[in-house]
mmCIF file of C-alpha atoms in Angstrom:
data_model
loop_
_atom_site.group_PDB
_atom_site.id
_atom_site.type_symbol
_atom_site.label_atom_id
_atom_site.label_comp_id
_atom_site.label_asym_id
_atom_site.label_seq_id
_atom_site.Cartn_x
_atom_site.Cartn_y
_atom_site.Cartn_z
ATOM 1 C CA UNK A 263 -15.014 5.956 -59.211
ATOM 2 C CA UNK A 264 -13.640 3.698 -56.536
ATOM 3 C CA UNK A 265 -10.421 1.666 -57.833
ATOM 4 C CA UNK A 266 -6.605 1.083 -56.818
ATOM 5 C CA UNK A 267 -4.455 3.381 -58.784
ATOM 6 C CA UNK A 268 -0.763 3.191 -59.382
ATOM 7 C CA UNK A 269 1.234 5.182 -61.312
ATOM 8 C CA UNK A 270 3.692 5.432 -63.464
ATOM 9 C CA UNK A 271 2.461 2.434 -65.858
ATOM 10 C CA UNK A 272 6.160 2.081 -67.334
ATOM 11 C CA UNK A 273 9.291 3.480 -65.409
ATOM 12 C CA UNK A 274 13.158 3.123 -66.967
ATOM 13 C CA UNK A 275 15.869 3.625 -63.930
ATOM 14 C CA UNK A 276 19.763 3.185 -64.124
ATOM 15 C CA UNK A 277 21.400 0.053 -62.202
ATOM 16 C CA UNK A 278 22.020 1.327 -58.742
ATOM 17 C CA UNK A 279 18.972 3.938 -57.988
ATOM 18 C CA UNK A 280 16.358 3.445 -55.571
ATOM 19 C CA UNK A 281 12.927 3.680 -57.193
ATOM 20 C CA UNK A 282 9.374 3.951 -55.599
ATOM 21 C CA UNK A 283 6.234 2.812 -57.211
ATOM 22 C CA UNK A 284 3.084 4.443 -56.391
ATOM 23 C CA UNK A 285 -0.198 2.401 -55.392
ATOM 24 C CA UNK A 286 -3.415 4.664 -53.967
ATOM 25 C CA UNK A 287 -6.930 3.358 -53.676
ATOM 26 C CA UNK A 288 -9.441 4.877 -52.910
ATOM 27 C CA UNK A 289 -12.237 1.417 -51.917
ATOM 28 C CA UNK A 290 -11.747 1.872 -48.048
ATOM 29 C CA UNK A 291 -9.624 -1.429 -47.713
ATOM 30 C CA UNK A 292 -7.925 -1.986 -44.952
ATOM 31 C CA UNK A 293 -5.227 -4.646 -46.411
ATOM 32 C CA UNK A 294 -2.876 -4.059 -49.498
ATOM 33 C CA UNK A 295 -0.538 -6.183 -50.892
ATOM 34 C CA UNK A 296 2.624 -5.510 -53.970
ATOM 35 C CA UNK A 297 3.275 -8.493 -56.216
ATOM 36 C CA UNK A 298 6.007 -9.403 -58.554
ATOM 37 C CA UNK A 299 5.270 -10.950 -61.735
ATOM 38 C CA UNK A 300 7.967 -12.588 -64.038
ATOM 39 C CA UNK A 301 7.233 -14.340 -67.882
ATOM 40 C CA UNK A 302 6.399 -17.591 -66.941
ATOM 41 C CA UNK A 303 5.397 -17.548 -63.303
ATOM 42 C CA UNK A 304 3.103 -17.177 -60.974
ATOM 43 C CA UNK A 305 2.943 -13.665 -58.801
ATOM 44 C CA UNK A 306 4.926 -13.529 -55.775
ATOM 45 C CA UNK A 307 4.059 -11.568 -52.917
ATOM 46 C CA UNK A 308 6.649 -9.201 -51.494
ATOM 47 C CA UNK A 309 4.899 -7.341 -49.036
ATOM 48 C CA UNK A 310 1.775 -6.737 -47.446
ATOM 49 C CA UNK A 311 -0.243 -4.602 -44.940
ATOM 50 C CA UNK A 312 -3.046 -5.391 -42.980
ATOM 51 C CA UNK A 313 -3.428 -1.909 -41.220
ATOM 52 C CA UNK A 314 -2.036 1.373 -41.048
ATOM 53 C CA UNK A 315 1.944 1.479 -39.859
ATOM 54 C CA UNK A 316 2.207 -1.994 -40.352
ATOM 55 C CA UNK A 317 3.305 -4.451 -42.419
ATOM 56 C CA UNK A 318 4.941 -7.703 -43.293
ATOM 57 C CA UNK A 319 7.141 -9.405 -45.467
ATOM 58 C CA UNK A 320 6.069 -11.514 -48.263
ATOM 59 C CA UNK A 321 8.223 -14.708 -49.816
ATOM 60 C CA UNK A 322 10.262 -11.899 -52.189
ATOM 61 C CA UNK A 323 10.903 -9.241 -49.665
ATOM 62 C CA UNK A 324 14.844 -8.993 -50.189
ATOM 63 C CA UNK A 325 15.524 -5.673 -51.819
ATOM 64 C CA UNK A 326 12.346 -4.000 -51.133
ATOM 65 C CA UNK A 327 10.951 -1.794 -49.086
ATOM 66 C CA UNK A 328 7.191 0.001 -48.001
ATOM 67 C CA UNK A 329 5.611 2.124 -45.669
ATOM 68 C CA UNK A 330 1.634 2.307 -44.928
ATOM 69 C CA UNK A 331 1.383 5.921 -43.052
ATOM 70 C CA UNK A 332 -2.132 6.406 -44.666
ATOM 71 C CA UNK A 333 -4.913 3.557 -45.139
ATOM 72 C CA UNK A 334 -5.160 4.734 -49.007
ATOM 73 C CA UNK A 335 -1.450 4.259 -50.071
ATOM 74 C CA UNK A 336 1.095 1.769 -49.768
ATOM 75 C CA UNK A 337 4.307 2.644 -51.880
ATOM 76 C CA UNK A 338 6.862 0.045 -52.697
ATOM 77 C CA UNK A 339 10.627 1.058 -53.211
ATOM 78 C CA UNK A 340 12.422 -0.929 -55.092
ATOM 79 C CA UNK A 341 16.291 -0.451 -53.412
ATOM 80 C CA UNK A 342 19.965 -0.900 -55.422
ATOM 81 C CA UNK A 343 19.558 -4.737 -53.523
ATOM 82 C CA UNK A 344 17.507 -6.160 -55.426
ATOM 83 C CA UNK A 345 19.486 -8.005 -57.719
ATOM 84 C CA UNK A 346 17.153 -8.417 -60.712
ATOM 85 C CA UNK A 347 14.330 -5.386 -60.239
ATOM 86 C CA UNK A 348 13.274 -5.636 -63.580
ATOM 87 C CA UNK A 349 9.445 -6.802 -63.335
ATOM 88 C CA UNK A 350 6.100 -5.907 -63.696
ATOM 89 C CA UNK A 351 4.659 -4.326 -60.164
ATOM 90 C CA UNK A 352 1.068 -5.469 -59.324
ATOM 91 C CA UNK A 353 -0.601 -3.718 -56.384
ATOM 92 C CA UNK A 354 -4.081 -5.375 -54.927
ATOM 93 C CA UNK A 355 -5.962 -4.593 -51.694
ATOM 94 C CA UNK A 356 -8.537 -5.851 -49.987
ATOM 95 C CA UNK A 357 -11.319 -5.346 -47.043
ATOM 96 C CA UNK A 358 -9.838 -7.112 -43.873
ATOM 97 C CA UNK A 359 -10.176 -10.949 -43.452
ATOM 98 C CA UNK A 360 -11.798 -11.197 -47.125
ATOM 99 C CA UNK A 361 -10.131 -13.451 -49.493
ATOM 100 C CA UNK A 362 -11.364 -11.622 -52.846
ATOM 101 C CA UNK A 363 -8.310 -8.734 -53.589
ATOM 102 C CA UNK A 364 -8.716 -6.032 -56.307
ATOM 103 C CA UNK A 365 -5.626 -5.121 -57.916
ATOM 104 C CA UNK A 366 -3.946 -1.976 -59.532
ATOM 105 C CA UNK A 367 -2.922 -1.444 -63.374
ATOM 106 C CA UNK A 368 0.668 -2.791 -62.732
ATOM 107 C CA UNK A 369 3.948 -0.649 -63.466
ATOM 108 C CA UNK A 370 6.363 -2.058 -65.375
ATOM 109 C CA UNK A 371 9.674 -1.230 -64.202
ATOM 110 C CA UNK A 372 12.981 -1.911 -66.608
ATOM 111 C CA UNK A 373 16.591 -1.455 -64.777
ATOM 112 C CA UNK A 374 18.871 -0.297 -67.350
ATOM 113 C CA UNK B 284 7.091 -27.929 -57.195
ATOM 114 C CA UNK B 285 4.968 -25.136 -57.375
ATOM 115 C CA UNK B 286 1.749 -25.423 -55.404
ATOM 116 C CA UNK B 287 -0.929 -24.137 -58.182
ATOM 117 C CA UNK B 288 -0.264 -25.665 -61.305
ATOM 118 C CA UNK B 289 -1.961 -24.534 -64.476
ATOM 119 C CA UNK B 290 -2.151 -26.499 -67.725
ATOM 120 C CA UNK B 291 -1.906 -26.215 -70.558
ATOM 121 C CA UNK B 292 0.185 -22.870 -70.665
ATOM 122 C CA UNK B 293 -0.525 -21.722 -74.076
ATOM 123 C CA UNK B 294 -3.664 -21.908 -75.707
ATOM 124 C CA UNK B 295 -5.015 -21.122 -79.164
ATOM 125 C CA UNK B 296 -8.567 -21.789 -80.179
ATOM 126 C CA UNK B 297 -10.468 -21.134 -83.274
ATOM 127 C CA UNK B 298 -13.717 -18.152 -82.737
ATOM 128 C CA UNK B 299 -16.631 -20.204 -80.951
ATOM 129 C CA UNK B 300 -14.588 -23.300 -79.575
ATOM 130 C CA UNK B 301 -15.275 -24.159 -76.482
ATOM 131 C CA UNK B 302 -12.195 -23.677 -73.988
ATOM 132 C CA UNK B 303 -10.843 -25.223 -70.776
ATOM 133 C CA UNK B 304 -8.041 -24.324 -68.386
ATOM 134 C CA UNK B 305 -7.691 -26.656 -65.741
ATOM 135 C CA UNK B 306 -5.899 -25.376 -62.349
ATOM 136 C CA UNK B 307 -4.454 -28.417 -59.796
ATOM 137 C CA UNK B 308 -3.565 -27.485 -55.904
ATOM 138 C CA UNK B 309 -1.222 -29.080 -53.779
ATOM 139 C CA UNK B 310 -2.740 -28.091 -50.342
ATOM 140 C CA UNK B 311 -5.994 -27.369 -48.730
ATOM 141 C CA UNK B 312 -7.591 -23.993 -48.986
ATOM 142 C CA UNK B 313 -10.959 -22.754 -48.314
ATOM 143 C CA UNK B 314 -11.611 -20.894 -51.421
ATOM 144 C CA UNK B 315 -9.894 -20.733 -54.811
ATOM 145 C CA UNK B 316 -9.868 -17.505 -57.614
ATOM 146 C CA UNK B 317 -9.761 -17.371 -61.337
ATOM 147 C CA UNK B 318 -8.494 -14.184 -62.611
ATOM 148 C CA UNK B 319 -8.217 -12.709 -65.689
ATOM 149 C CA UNK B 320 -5.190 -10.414 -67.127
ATOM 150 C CA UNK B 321 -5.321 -8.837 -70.379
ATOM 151 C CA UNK B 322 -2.296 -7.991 -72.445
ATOM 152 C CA UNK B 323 -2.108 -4.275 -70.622
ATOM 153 C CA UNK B 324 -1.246 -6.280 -67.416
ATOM 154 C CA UNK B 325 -4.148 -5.132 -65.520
ATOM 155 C CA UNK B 326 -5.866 -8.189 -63.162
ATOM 156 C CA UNK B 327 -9.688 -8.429 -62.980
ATOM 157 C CA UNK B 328 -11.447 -10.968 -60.705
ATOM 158 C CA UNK B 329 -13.180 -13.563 -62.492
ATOM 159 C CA UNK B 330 -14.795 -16.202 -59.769
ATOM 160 C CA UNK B 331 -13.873 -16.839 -55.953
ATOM 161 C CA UNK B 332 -15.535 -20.674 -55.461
ATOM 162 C CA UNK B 333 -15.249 -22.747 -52.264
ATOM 163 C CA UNK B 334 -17.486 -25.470 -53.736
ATOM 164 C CA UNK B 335 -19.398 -26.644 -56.647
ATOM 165 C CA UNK B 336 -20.037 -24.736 -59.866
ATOM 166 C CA UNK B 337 -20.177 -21.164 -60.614
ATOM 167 C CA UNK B 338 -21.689 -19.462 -63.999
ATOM 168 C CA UNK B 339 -21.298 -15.775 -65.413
ATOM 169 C CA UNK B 340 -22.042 -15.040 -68.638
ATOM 170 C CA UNK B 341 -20.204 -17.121 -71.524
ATOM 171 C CA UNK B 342 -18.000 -18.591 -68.453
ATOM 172 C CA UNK B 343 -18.209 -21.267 -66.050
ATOM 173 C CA UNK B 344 -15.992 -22.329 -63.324
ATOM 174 C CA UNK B 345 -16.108 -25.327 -61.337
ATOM 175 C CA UNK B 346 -13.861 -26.912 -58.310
ATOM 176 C CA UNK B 347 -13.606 -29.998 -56.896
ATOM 177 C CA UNK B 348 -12.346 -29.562 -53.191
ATOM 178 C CA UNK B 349 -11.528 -33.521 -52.475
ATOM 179 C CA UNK B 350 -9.506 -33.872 -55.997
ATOM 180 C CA UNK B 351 -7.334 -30.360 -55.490
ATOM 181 C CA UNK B 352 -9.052 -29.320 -58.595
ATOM 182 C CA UNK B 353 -10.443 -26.604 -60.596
ATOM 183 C CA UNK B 354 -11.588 -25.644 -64.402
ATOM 184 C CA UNK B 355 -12.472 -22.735 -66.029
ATOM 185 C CA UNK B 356 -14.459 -23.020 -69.126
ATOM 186 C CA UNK B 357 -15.534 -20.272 -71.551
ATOM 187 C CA UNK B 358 -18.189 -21.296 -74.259
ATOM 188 C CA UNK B 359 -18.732 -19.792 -77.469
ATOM 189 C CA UNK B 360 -15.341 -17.987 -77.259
ATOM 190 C CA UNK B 361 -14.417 -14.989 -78.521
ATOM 191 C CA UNK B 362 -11.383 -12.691 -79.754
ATOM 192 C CA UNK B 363 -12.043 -10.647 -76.922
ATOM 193 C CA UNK B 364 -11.860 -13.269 -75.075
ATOM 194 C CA UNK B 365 -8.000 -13.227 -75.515
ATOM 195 C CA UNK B 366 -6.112 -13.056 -72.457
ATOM 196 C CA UNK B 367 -4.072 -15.054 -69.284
ATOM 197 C CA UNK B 368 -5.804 -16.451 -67.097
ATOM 198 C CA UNK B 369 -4.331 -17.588 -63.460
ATOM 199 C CA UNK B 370 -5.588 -19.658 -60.679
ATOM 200 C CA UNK B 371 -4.973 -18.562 -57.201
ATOM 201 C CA UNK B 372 -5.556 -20.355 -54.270
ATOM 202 C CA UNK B 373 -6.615 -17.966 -50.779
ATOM 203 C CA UNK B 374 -3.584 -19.978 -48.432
ATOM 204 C CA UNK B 375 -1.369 -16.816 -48.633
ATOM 205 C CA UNK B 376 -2.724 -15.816 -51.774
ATOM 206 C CA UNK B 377 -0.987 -18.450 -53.916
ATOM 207 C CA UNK B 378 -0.725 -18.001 -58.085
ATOM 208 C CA UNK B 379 -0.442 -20.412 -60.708
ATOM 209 C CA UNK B 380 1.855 -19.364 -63.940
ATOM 210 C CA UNK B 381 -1.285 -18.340 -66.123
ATOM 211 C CA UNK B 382 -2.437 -19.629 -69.241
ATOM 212 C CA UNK B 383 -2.224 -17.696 -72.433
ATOM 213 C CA UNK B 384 -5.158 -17.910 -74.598
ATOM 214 C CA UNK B 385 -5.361 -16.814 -77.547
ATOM 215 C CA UNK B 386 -8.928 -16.522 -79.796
ATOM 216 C CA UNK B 387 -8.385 -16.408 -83.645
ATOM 217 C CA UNK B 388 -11.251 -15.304 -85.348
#
């Protein structure tokens, strides 16, 4: 089945550790994006890629951090910088220059 | 202020009311989404409309490009039918805060 995939769905880390969330699909899009959602607001973007080894920052990207080596998988690392990590992680992607984006499970991570 | 605004943010409706979320846009955009997230946090795409009036199923969406404005309406609502649903509009892929409903049998 073609989807977007990311993994783990709930992740606990200590103040201070870097932490990388997982986002695979497997649709043959050429853009990905990670969001951050908070109670009570809208998702933010904090990074995206258009194409493989590229990418750009969103409106949140302080404290983050992503690579795009392969088309399928964009991983997001959430870094000791990021002041409040504590969030749920959306991952979308999309086919190049198409507005419509299909997104991931989410991973809620909690700081501790 | 934020540039999608949703109203009203919670919403609780009896089995088989009719519902509407209305979704208001600060800037011009060529297309606008209504998405739906259920309590597991996962996102599915409802509608992307540019123009007029779009129908699927028990829901209907409908946008009105001069006035900056959109609605969602589901008829004959259902528990199932319990969920957020957020506005987006396709100028960087901007989100309103959601709207909560909630379907009591």
């Amino acid at each position: 089945d073609g989807g977007i995939t990311q993994s783990p769905k709930y992740l606990f880390r200590k103040e201070g550790q870097n932490v990388t969330l997982s986002c695979e699909q497997n649709l043959n899009h050429d853009a990905m994006y990670w969001y951050r959602q908070d109670p009570g607001q809208g998702l933010r973007l904090i990074y995206y890629s258009q194409i493989v080894n590229d990418f750009q920052k969103g409106d949140i990207a302080e404290g983050y951090s992503v690579s795009r080596e392969k088309k399928e998988s964009f991983p997001l690392t959430v870094t000791s910088a990021q002041k409040n990590p504590t969030a749920f992680y959306l991952c979308a992607s999309s086919m190049w220059g198409e507005n419509e984006q299909f997104f991931g499970p989410g991973t809620r991570l909690t700081v501790l | 202020k934020n540039e999608v605004e949703q109203s009203p943010q919670n919403l609780t409706a009896q089995e088989g009311e009719f519902i509407t979320i209305n979704c208001s846009y600060s800037v011009g955009i060529s297309a606008l989404h209504w998405l739906q997230q259920h309590p597991g946090g996962g996102i599915v795409s409802l509608f992307m409309l540019s123009s007029g009036k779009k129908k699927h199923g028990r829901l209907i969406a409908t946008i009105n490009i001069q006035e900056k404005h959109s609605s969602l309406h589901i008829t004959a609502s259902h528990p199932r039918d319990s969920a957020v649903y957020i506005c987006a509009i396709n100028n960087d892929m901007r989100f309103g805060a959601g709207t909560r409903l909630t379907v009591k049998p």
